[in-house]
Amino acid sequence: MFDYETLKIIWWLLVGVLLIGFAIMDGHDIGVCTLLPFVGKNDEERRIIVTTVGAHWEGNQVWFITAGGALFAAWPMVYATAFSGFYWAMMAVLWAMFFRPVGFKYRNMIKDQRWRNSWDWGLFIGSFVPAVVFGVAFGNLFLGVPFSFDSNLLSTYTGTFWQLLNPFAILCGLVSAALLTMQGGTFLAHRTLGIIQERTIRYTTLSAIALVIMFVGAGFWIQAMDGYVITSAVDKGGFPNVLGKEVALQSGGWMTNFATYPWAWAFPVLGVVMPLITVVLLRMGQTLASFITSSITVLSVIMTAGVALFPFVIPSSTHPNASLTAWDSVSSHLTLMVMLYAVVIFIPLIVMYTSWAYSIMRGKVTAAYMRENSESGY
């Protein structure tokens, strides 16, 4: 139905859609748990906060799992290189995320304040750390990842975990944390009332302002750094050949796509404007609208990074010609086509089921509700 080149572009977009879906859906419960120790001042308030996402967080993980599966099937070389190069970063994410299922399930099992406080901070760690590490990983893509291939196309990573924690990557990590905290804050404000909602709006406002400042700062930083550019002809519809291209570092290279496609500037502009609109809507009491504008912010920030990087997926700082791109790190035409059929069927099902679940369990979580469900709630 589609030629190979078109399928490669479709799957670049689909992987982006899955990452955006993960950041919007799982991102808001990550943000809620990041705010948990600060917005909730006593056990009852914290139970209300946890309950707003307790029924949905496992379902939201579907986006994370699906994105990982799609990465493995559509971009196998990217999957292999990323999971070996970012091994310790991935392990840090997994170790931190262990606190989330245990925290949600165990928090209310013992009526002891120290027990519950410990799990509250566990939920914070299991949310804040992954948010930062995801951003750090994206930041390192702009700097290049130290890996290369041998004659058998076996990738070798020559960096260390600590090299990932460079100033630019840490800035990107903080952008990610602020973004997801804002996303979670808008959701929490929509599901709560009174003093919890007031505190949430205050912290969400701070997160949105911090996001705008750091996002703009990261943009200027990227504009000033050397970016990767393909300098040879590429057969976009041909058989993938990772080493069959020439890549060079050029000043302002990451801005090439924005110069070629001026419409792409809409993404960074929205990434700056939408958080400010989110704050205004929150303070007007339009919590659902603020969640929508926050979600548009998530889309805009991720697409800004995606457009800047395209067609690169993982640039190599060790051997630039070995950089993985959307043209040469993909599976076969047949695999991409079969997977496309699966996506067309299952993504709408996921969206419909998720919409139904949120519709059934909509409404405000109040102190009265928690008292009525003191034994069975979170």
mmCIF file of C-alpha atoms in Angstrom:
data_model
loop_
_atom_site.group_PDB
_atom_site.id
_atom_site.type_symbol
_atom_site.label_atom_id
_atom_site.label_comp_id
_atom_site.label_asym_id
_atom_site.label_seq_id
_atom_site.Cartn_x
_atom_site.Cartn_y
_atom_site.Cartn_z
ATOM 1 C CA MET A 1 0.000 0.000 0.000
ATOM 2 C CA PHE A 2 2.847 2.401 0.864
ATOM 3 C CA ASP A 3 6.348 2.551 -0.581
ATOM 4 C CA TYR A 4 9.334 2.054 1.727
ATOM 5 C CA GLU A 5 10.242 5.741 2.021
ATOM 6 C CA THR A 6 6.683 6.663 2.993
ATOM 7 C CA LEU A 7 6.563 3.880 5.580
ATOM 8 C CA LYS A 8 9.798 5.127 7.134
ATOM 9 C CA ILE A 9 8.274 8.582 7.573
ATOM 10 C CA ILE A 10 4.997 7.125 8.879
ATOM 11 C CA TRP A 11 6.850 5.144 11.515
ATOM 12 C CA TRP A 12 8.912 8.146 12.557
ATOM 13 C CA LEU A 13 5.601 9.932 13.121
ATOM 14 C CA LEU A 14 4.007 6.936 14.863
ATOM 15 C CA VAL A 15 6.888 6.530 17.305
ATOM 16 C CA GLY A 16 6.510 10.234 18.011
ATOM 17 C CA VAL A 17 2.767 9.805 18.572
ATOM 18 C CA LEU A 18 3.420 7.007 21.074
ATOM 19 C CA LEU A 19 6.011 9.083 22.933
ATOM 20 C CA ILE A 20 3.614 12.038 23.024
ATOM 21 C CA GLY A 21 0.789 9.760 24.182
ATOM 22 C CA PHE A 22 3.026 8.446 26.958
ATOM 23 C CA ALA A 23 4.067 11.959 28.015
ATOM 24 C CA ILE A 24 0.464 13.181 28.099
ATOM 25 C CA MET A 25 -1.177 10.171 29.754
ATOM 26 C CA ASP A 26 1.498 8.624 31.961
ATOM 27 C CA GLY A 27 3.057 12.064 32.281
ATOM 28 C CA HIS A 28 0.139 13.481 34.225
ATOM 29 C CA ASP A 29 0.256 10.775 36.902
ATOM 30 C CA ILE A 30 4.037 11.233 37.061
ATOM 31 C CA GLY A 31 3.393 14.938 37.590
ATOM 32 C CA VAL A 32 0.752 14.330 40.257
ATOM 33 C CA CYS A 33 3.107 12.093 42.247
ATOM 34 C CA THR A 34 5.900 14.646 41.863
ATOM 35 C CA LEU A 35 3.632 17.233 43.494
ATOM 36 C CA LEU A 36 2.365 14.819 46.156
ATOM 37 C CA PRO A 37 4.726 15.621 49.082
ATOM 38 C CA PHE A 38 4.435 19.375 48.499
ATOM 39 C CA VAL A 39 0.730 19.865 47.798
ATOM 40 C CA GLY A 40 -0.515 17.384 50.397
ATOM 41 C CA LYS A 41 0.146 18.643 53.933
ATOM 42 C CA ASN A 42 -1.506 15.777 55.849
ATOM 43 C CA ASP A 43 -2.470 12.171 55.290
ATOM 44 C CA GLU A 44 -6.024 12.906 54.173
ATOM 45 C CA GLU A 45 -4.891 15.418 51.569
ATOM 46 C CA ARG A 46 -2.254 13.040 50.247
ATOM 47 C CA ARG A 47 -4.798 10.224 50.000
ATOM 48 C CA ILE A 48 -7.007 12.509 47.923
ATOM 49 C CA ILE A 49 -4.072 13.330 45.633
ATOM 50 C CA VAL A 50 -3.049 9.698 45.139
ATOM 51 C CA THR A 51 -6.666 8.674 44.504
ATOM 52 C CA THR A 52 -6.979 11.100 41.577
ATOM 53 C CA VAL A 53 -4.576 8.924 39.565
ATOM 54 C CA GLY A 54 -4.681 5.625 41.458
ATOM 55 C CA ALA A 55 -7.318 4.065 39.214
ATOM 56 C CA HIS A 56 -5.633 5.045 35.960
ATOM 57 C CA TRP A 57 -1.846 4.944 36.316
ATOM 58 C CA GLU A 58 -1.515 1.255 35.350
ATOM 59 C CA GLY A 59 -3.596 1.791 32.220
ATOM 60 C CA ASN A 60 -1.449 4.775 31.297
ATOM 61 C CA GLN A 61 1.613 2.513 31.346
ATOM 62 C CA VAL A 62 0.241 0.955 28.137
ATOM 63 C CA TRP A 63 1.649 3.927 26.222
ATOM 64 C CA PHE A 64 5.102 3.344 27.701
ATOM 65 C CA ILE A 65 5.056 -0.381 26.928
ATOM 66 C CA THR A 66 3.651 0.152 23.436
ATOM 67 C CA ALA A 67 6.305 2.771 22.642
ATOM 68 C CA GLY A 68 9.037 0.360 23.738
ATOM 69 C CA GLY A 69 7.546 -2.460 21.667
ATOM 70 C CA ALA A 70 7.184 -0.243 18.609
ATOM 71 C CA LEU A 71 10.785 0.920 18.985
ATOM 72 C CA PHE A 72 11.965 -2.697 19.103
ATOM 73 C CA ALA A 73 9.976 -3.755 16.040
ATOM 74 C CA ALA A 74 10.243 -0.654 13.839
ATOM 75 C CA TRP A 75 13.755 0.536 14.753
ATOM 76 C CA PRO A 76 15.631 -2.560 16.012
ATOM 77 C CA MET A 77 19.084 -0.976 15.708
ATOM 78 C CA VAL A 78 17.908 2.069 17.637
ATOM 79 C CA TYR A 79 16.474 -0.188 20.336
ATOM 80 C CA ALA A 80 19.701 -2.189 20.612
ATOM 81 C CA THR A 81 21.970 0.866 20.612
ATOM 82 C CA ALA A 82 19.861 2.905 23.026
ATOM 83 C CA PHE A 83 19.384 0.118 25.538
ATOM 84 C CA SER A 84 23.097 -0.677 25.570
ATOM 85 C CA GLY A 85 24.343 2.929 25.527
ATOM 86 C CA PHE A 86 21.797 4.199 28.026
ATOM 87 C CA TYR A 87 21.848 0.979 30.069
ATOM 88 C CA TRP A 88 22.500 2.512 33.482
ATOM 89 C CA ALA A 89 20.146 5.391 32.785
ATOM 90 C CA MET A 90 17.431 2.856 31.881
ATOM 91 C CA MET A 91 18.178 0.892 35.036
ATOM 92 C CA ALA A 92 17.890 4.086 37.100
ATOM 93 C CA VAL A 93 14.454 4.665 35.577
ATOM 94 C CA LEU A 94 13.339 1.098 36.291
ATOM 95 C CA TRP A 95 14.686 1.102 39.858
ATOM 96 C CA ALA A 96 12.921 4.399 40.538
ATOM 97 C CA MET A 97 9.684 3.223 38.936
ATOM 98 C CA PHE A 98 9.607 0.178 41.230
ATOM 99 C CA PHE A 99 8.364 2.558 43.920
ATOM 100 C CA ARG A 100 5.231 3.394 41.946
ATOM 101 C CA PRO A 101 3.274 0.098 41.903
ATOM 102 C CA VAL A 102 4.395 -0.781 45.418
ATOM 103 C CA GLY A 103 3.621 2.705 46.690
ATOM 104 C CA PHE A 104 0.132 2.740 45.207
ATOM 105 C CA LYS A 105 -0.691 -0.731 46.547
ATOM 106 C CA TYR A 106 0.972 -0.639 49.972
ATOM 107 C CA ARG A 107 0.531 2.951 51.102
ATOM 108 C CA ASN A 108 -2.851 2.488 52.791
ATOM 109 C CA MET A 109 -2.236 -0.987 54.193
ATOM 110 C CA ILE A 110 -0.752 0.192 57.495
ATOM 111 C CA LYS A 111 -2.174 3.117 59.466
ATOM 112 C CA ASP A 112 1.175 4.519 60.476
ATOM 113 C CA GLN A 113 2.242 8.021 59.500
ATOM 114 C CA ARG A 114 5.910 7.127 59.040
ATOM 115 C CA TRP A 115 4.929 4.204 56.782
ATOM 116 C CA ARG A 116 2.700 6.386 54.631
ATOM 117 C CA ASN A 117 5.173 9.268 54.485
ATOM 118 C CA SER A 118 7.870 6.865 53.305
ATOM 119 C CA TRP A 119 5.700 5.632 50.447
ATOM 120 C CA ASP A 120 4.712 9.190 49.555
ATOM 121 C CA TRP A 121 8.379 10.041 49.040
ATOM 122 C CA GLY A 122 8.788 6.730 47.219
ATOM 123 C CA LEU A 123 6.064 7.790 44.787
ATOM 124 C CA PHE A 124 7.862 11.117 44.370
ATOM 125 C CA ILE A 125 11.184 9.409 43.584
ATOM 126 C CA GLY A 126 9.478 6.952 41.233
ATOM 127 C CA SER A 127 8.030 9.872 39.286
ATOM 128 C CA PHE A 128 10.576 12.694 39.438
ATOM 129 C CA VAL A 129 13.635 10.563 38.617
ATOM 130 C CA PRO A 130 12.181 9.042 35.400
ATOM 131 C CA ALA A 131 10.968 12.479 34.301
ATOM 132 C CA VAL A 132 14.485 13.882 34.635
ATOM 133 C CA VAL A 133 16.221 10.872 33.054
ATOM 134 C CA PHE A 134 13.924 10.950 30.003
ATOM 135 C CA GLY A 135 14.920 14.566 29.418
ATOM 136 C CA VAL A 136 18.603 13.819 30.013
ATOM 137 C CA ALA A 137 18.425 11.103 27.348
ATOM 138 C CA PHE A 138 16.894 13.527 24.833
ATOM 139 C CA GLY A 139 19.534 16.126 25.667
ATOM 140 C CA ASN A 140 22.332 13.686 24.918
ATOM 141 C CA LEU A 141 20.888 13.001 21.481
ATOM 142 C CA PHE A 142 21.672 16.600 20.503
ATOM 143 C CA LEU A 143 25.245 16.229 21.746
ATOM 144 C CA GLY A 144 25.772 12.849 20.093
ATOM 145 C CA VAL A 145 26.113 9.467 21.750
ATOM 146 C CA PRO A 146 29.578 7.814 21.846
ATOM 147 C CA PHE A 147 28.999 4.577 19.945
ATOM 148 C CA SER A 148 30.238 2.920 16.776
ATOM 149 C CA PHE A 149 29.687 -0.241 14.729
ATOM 150 C CA ASP A 150 32.114 -2.986 13.794
ATOM 151 C CA SER A 151 32.114 -4.899 10.483
ATOM 152 C CA ASN A 152 29.238 -7.068 11.760
ATOM 153 C CA LEU A 153 27.203 -3.983 12.716
ATOM 154 C CA LEU A 154 27.609 -4.756 16.395
ATOM 155 C CA SER A 155 27.365 -1.480 18.290
ATOM 156 C CA THR A 156 29.884 -0.567 20.981
ATOM 157 C CA TYR A 157 29.184 2.176 23.507
ATOM 158 C CA THR A 158 32.308 3.890 24.831
ATOM 159 C CA GLY A 159 30.803 6.423 27.215
ATOM 160 C CA THR A 160 29.909 6.241 30.904
ATOM 161 C CA PHE A 161 26.777 6.970 32.896
ATOM 162 C CA TRP A 162 28.333 10.103 34.382
ATOM 163 C CA GLN A 163 29.102 11.504 30.932
ATOM 164 C CA LEU A 164 25.357 11.559 30.305
ATOM 165 C CA LEU A 165 24.974 14.024 33.181
ATOM 166 C CA ASN A 166 26.464 17.003 31.357
ATOM 167 C CA PRO A 167 25.125 20.564 31.806
ATOM 168 C CA PHE A 168 23.000 20.662 28.641
ATOM 169 C CA ALA A 169 21.471 17.231 29.283
ATOM 170 C CA ILE A 170 20.673 18.176 32.888
ATOM 171 C CA LEU A 171 18.924 21.309 31.607
ATOM 172 C CA CYS A 172 16.850 19.113 29.275
ATOM 173 C CA GLY A 173 16.104 16.836 32.219
ATOM 174 C CA LEU A 174 14.783 19.779 34.201
ATOM 175 C CA VAL A 175 12.693 20.874 31.201
ATOM 176 C CA SER A 176 11.165 17.398 31.127
ATOM 177 C CA ALA A 177 10.484 17.428 34.879
ATOM 178 C CA ALA A 178 8.858 20.870 34.724
ATOM 179 C CA LEU A 179 6.779 19.827 31.704
ATOM 180 C CA LEU A 180 5.388 16.690 33.338
ATOM 181 C CA THR A 181 4.865 18.459 36.667
ATOM 182 C CA MET A 182 2.769 21.072 34.873
ATOM 183 C CA GLN A 183 0.864 18.325 33.088
ATOM 184 C CA GLY A 184 0.165 16.558 36.371
ATOM 185 C CA GLY A 185 -0.738 19.827 38.081
ATOM 186 C CA THR A 186 -3.479 20.654 35.588
ATOM 187 C CA PHE A 187 -4.975 17.191 36.013
ATOM 188 C CA LEU A 188 -4.800 17.389 39.812
ATOM 189 C CA ALA A 189 -6.398 20.841 39.804
ATOM 190 C CA HIS A 190 -9.227 19.443 37.666
ATOM 191 C CA ARG A 191 -9.893 16.545 40.056
ATOM 192 C CA THR A 192 -9.714 18.394 43.386
ATOM 193 C CA LEU A 193 -11.286 21.303 45.256
ATOM 194 C CA GLY A 194 -10.428 23.787 47.970
ATOM 195 C CA ILE A 195 -7.010 24.168 49.504
ATOM 196 C CA ILE A 196 -5.511 21.250 47.548
ATOM 197 C CA GLN A 197 -6.565 22.841 44.286
ATOM 198 C CA GLU A 198 -5.223 26.231 45.406
ATOM 199 C CA ARG A 199 -1.813 24.804 46.288
ATOM 200 C CA THR A 200 -1.769 22.806 43.057
ATOM 201 C CA ILE A 201 -2.425 25.905 40.967
ATOM 202 C CA ARG A 202 0.406 27.711 42.768
ATOM 203 C CA TYR A 203 2.949 24.936 42.160
ATOM 204 C CA THR A 204 1.728 24.373 38.596
ATOM 205 C CA THR A 205 2.198 28.060 37.859
ATOM 206 C CA LEU A 206 5.792 27.880 39.095
ATOM 207 C CA SER A 207 6.394 24.768 36.971
ATOM 208 C CA ALA A 208 4.966 26.430 33.856
ATOM 209 C CA ILE A 209 7.093 29.547 34.286
ATOM 210 C CA ALA A 210 10.204 27.462 34.931
ATOM 211 C CA LEU A 211 9.381 25.399 31.831
ATOM 212 C CA VAL A 212 9.160 28.472 29.596
ATOM 213 C CA ILE A 213 12.448 29.919 30.888
ATOM 214 C CA MET A 214 14.373 26.649 30.572
ATOM 215 C CA PHE A 215 12.802 25.710 27.217
ATOM 216 C CA VAL A 216 13.817 29.054 25.719
ATOM 217 C CA GLY A 217 17.276 28.708 27.257
ATOM 218 C CA ALA A 218 17.691 25.219 25.790
ATOM 219 C CA GLY A 219 16.569 26.546 22.409
ATOM 220 C CA PHE A 220 19.261 29.223 22.340
ATOM 221 C CA TRP A 221 21.816 26.660 23.508
ATOM 222 C CA ILE A 222 20.884 24.278 20.663
ATOM 223 C CA GLN A 223 21.026 27.105 18.158
ATOM 224 C CA ALA A 224 24.599 27.884 19.211
ATOM 225 C CA MET A 225 25.912 24.309 19.238
ATOM 226 C CA ASP A 226 27.182 22.221 16.330
ATOM 227 C CA GLY A 227 24.559 19.928 14.852
ATOM 228 C CA TYR A 228 24.726 16.777 12.752
ATOM 229 C CA VAL A 229 23.974 17.073 9.041
ATOM 230 C CA ILE A 230 23.956 14.407 6.312
ATOM 231 C CA THR A 231 26.314 15.640 3.596
ATOM 232 C CA SER A 232 25.986 12.791 1.091
ATOM 233 C CA ALA A 233 23.171 11.519 -1.080
ATOM 234 C CA VAL A 234 20.807 9.120 0.719
ATOM 235 C CA ASP A 235 18.527 6.559 -0.879
ATOM 236 C CA LYS A 236 15.551 7.183 1.374
ATOM 237 C CA GLY A 237 13.539 4.354 -0.096
ATOM 238 C CA GLY A 238 16.395 1.897 -0.399
ATOM 239 C CA PHE A 239 17.576 -0.980 1.760
ATOM 240 C CA PRO A 240 18.846 0.320 5.119
ATOM 241 C CA ASN A 241 22.600 0.853 5.121
ATOM 242 C CA VAL A 242 23.765 2.417 8.380
ATOM 243 C CA LEU A 243 27.316 3.102 7.181
ATOM 244 C CA GLY A 244 26.349 4.160 3.674
ATOM 245 C CA LYS A 245 26.210 7.903 4.295
ATOM 246 C CA GLU A 246 28.460 10.786 5.265
ATOM 247 C CA VAL A 247 27.641 12.940 8.270
ATOM 248 C CA ALA A 248 29.344 16.119 9.421
ATOM 249 C CA LEU A 249 29.036 18.525 12.340
ATOM 250 C CA GLN A 250 28.027 22.019 11.276
ATOM 251 C CA SER A 251 27.417 25.194 13.229
ATOM 252 C CA GLY A 252 23.674 25.611 13.744
ATOM 253 C CA GLY A 253 23.060 22.231 12.137
ATOM 254 C CA TRP A 254 20.085 21.454 14.387
ATOM 255 C CA MET A 255 18.248 24.480 12.973
ATOM 256 C CA THR A 256 18.361 23.231 9.383
ATOM 257 C CA ASN A 257 14.833 21.804 9.339
ATOM 258 C CA PHE A 258 13.382 25.001 10.798
ATOM 259 C CA ALA A 259 15.046 26.983 7.998
ATOM 260 C CA THR A 260 13.803 24.536 5.357
ATOM 261 C CA TYR A 261 10.263 24.265 6.751
ATOM 262 C CA PRO A 262 9.268 27.606 8.342
ATOM 263 C CA TRP A 263 5.916 26.149 9.455
ATOM 264 C CA ALA A 264 7.851 23.989 11.943
ATOM 265 C CA TRP A 265 8.453 27.114 14.052
ATOM 266 C CA ALA A 266 4.855 26.675 15.211
ATOM 267 C CA PHE A 267 6.026 23.951 17.604
ATOM 268 C CA PRO A 268 8.573 25.968 19.633
ATOM 269 C CA VAL A 269 6.240 28.979 19.594
ATOM 270 C CA LEU A 270 3.416 26.866 21.027
ATOM 271 C CA GLY A 271 5.895 25.416 23.502
ATOM 272 C CA VAL A 272 6.368 28.922 24.901
ATOM 273 C CA VAL A 273 2.844 30.323 24.545
ATOM 274 C CA MET A 274 0.777 27.345 25.715
ATOM 275 C CA PRO A 275 2.254 27.102 29.250
ATOM 276 C CA LEU A 276 1.381 30.771 29.792
ATOM 277 C CA ILE A 277 -2.157 30.191 28.527
ATOM 278 C CA THR A 278 -2.331 27.168 30.840
ATOM 279 C CA VAL A 279 -1.518 29.373 33.832
ATOM 280 C CA VAL A 280 -4.161 31.932 32.852
ATOM 281 C CA LEU A 281 -6.810 29.229 32.410
ATOM 282 C CA LEU A 282 -5.934 27.645 35.747
ATOM 283 C CA ARG A 283 -6.316 30.942 37.559
ATOM 284 C CA MET A 284 -9.674 31.477 35.818
ATOM 285 C CA GLY A 285 -10.854 28.100 37.128
ATOM 286 C CA GLN A 286 -10.931 26.509 33.661
ATOM 287 C CA THR A 287 -9.130 23.364 34.773
ATOM 288 C CA LEU A 288 -10.173 21.061 31.922
ATOM 289 C CA ALA A 289 -9.160 23.649 29.321
ATOM 290 C CA SER A 290 -5.833 24.077 31.114
ATOM 291 C CA PHE A 291 -5.210 20.319 30.909
ATOM 292 C CA ILE A 292 -5.831 20.492 27.155
ATOM 293 C CA THR A 293 -3.440 23.421 26.663
ATOM 294 C CA SER A 294 -0.873 21.671 28.844
ATOM 295 C CA SER A 295 -1.209 18.580 26.638
ATOM 296 C CA ILE A 296 -0.643 20.771 23.575
ATOM 297 C CA THR A 297 2.503 22.029 25.308
ATOM 298 C CA VAL A 298 3.710 18.447 25.731
ATOM 299 C CA LEU A 299 3.108 17.775 22.036
ATOM 300 C CA SER A 300 4.840 21.007 21.024
ATOM 301 C CA VAL A 301 7.960 20.466 23.133
ATOM 302 C CA ILE A 302 8.446 16.887 21.928
ATOM 303 C CA MET A 303 7.796 17.836 18.308
ATOM 304 C CA THR A 304 10.272 20.718 18.596
ATOM 305 C CA ALA A 305 12.967 18.216 19.559
ATOM 306 C CA GLY A 306 11.797 15.752 16.905
ATOM 307 C CA VAL A 307 11.841 18.304 14.085
ATOM 308 C CA ALA A 308 15.298 19.552 15.105
ATOM 309 C CA LEU A 309 16.724 16.019 15.155
ATOM 310 C CA PHE A 310 15.041 14.650 12.008
ATOM 311 C CA PRO A 311 16.101 12.465 10.275
ATOM 312 C CA PHE A 312 18.571 11.556 13.041
ATOM 313 C CA VAL A 313 17.374 9.242 15.787
ATOM 314 C CA ILE A 314 20.669 8.594 17.616
ATOM 315 C CA PRO A 315 23.639 10.593 16.294
ATOM 316 C CA SER A 316 27.077 9.124 16.955
ATOM 317 C CA SER A 317 29.760 11.385 18.399
ATOM 318 C CA THR A 318 32.410 8.666 17.985
ATOM 319 C CA HIS A 319 31.795 7.932 14.318
ATOM 320 C CA PRO A 320 29.268 10.412 12.837
ATOM 321 C CA ASN A 321 28.780 8.305 9.710
ATOM 322 C CA ALA A 322 27.391 5.537 11.952
ATOM 323 C CA SER A 323 24.599 7.797 13.218
ATOM 324 C CA LEU A 324 21.214 6.113 13.171
ATOM 325 C CA THR A 325 18.529 7.854 11.132
ATOM 326 C CA ALA A 326 14.920 7.301 10.172
ATOM 327 C CA TRP A 327 16.147 6.131 6.751
ATOM 328 C CA ASP A 328 18.676 3.459 7.718
ATOM 329 C CA SER A 329 17.790 2.028 11.146
ATOM 330 C CA VAL A 330 14.369 0.595 10.336
ATOM 331 C CA SER A 331 12.957 -2.892 9.855
ATOM 332 C CA SER A 332 11.965 -4.354 6.506
ATOM 333 C CA HIS A 333 9.162 -3.023 4.341
ATOM 334 C CA LEU A 334 7.000 -6.055 5.204
ATOM 335 C CA THR A 335 7.530 -5.636 8.962
ATOM 336 C CA LEU A 336 6.633 -1.951 8.873
ATOM 337 C CA MET A 337 3.534 -2.676 6.800
ATOM 338 C CA VAL A 338 2.263 -5.467 9.063
ATOM 339 C CA MET A 339 2.887 -3.321 12.135
ATOM 340 C CA LEU A 340 1.002 -0.454 10.542
ATOM 341 C CA TYR A 341 -2.074 -2.658 10.216
ATOM 342 C CA ALA A 342 -1.760 -3.551 13.906
ATOM 343 C CA VAL A 343 -1.439 0.092 14.923
ATOM 344 C CA VAL A 344 -4.479 1.117 12.883
ATOM 345 C CA ILE A 345 -6.498 -1.485 14.789
ATOM 346 C CA PHE A 346 -5.146 -1.229 18.326
ATOM 347 C CA ILE A 347 -4.366 2.465 18.853
ATOM 348 C CA PRO A 348 -8.050 3.460 18.384
ATOM 349 C CA LEU A 349 -9.019 0.667 20.799
ATOM 350 C CA ILE A 350 -6.577 1.995 23.402
ATOM 351 C CA VAL A 351 -7.893 5.533 22.949
ATOM 352 C CA MET A 352 -11.538 4.402 23.201
ATOM 353 C CA TYR A 353 -10.941 2.274 26.276
ATOM 354 C CA THR A 354 -8.938 5.028 27.980
ATOM 355 C CA SER A 355 -11.618 7.599 27.182
ATOM 356 C CA TRP A 356 -14.309 5.296 28.567
ATOM 357 C CA ALA A 357 -12.342 4.651 31.770
ATOM 358 C CA TYR A 358 -11.768 8.351 32.429
ATOM 359 C CA SER A 359 -15.409 9.109 31.618
ATOM 360 C CA ILE A 360 -16.681 6.525 34.111
ATOM 361 C CA MET A 361 -14.347 7.695 36.881
ATOM 362 C CA ARG A 362 -14.607 11.422 36.288
ATOM 363 C CA GLY A 363 -15.492 13.996 38.918
ATOM 364 C CA LYS A 364 -13.875 15.539 41.968
ATOM 365 C CA VAL A 365 -12.130 13.544 44.677
ATOM 366 C CA THR A 366 -13.164 15.025 48.028
ATOM 367 C CA ALA A 367 -12.426 14.500 51.711
ATOM 368 C CA ALA A 368 -15.969 13.146 52.195
ATOM 369 C CA TYR A 369 -15.364 10.509 49.523
ATOM 370 C CA MET A 370 -12.111 9.443 51.198
ATOM 371 C CA ARG A 371 -13.787 9.104 54.582
ATOM 372 C CA GLU A 372 -16.458 6.881 53.054
ATOM 373 C CA ASN A 373 -13.731 4.712 51.489
ATOM 374 C CA SER A 374 -11.186 4.825 54.293
ATOM 375 C CA GLU A 375 -10.360 1.106 54.075
ATOM 376 C CA SER A 376 -10.490 0.480 50.324
ATOM 377 C CA GLY A 377 -9.009 3.730 48.956
ATOM 378 C CA TYR A 378 -5.400 4.720 48.450
#
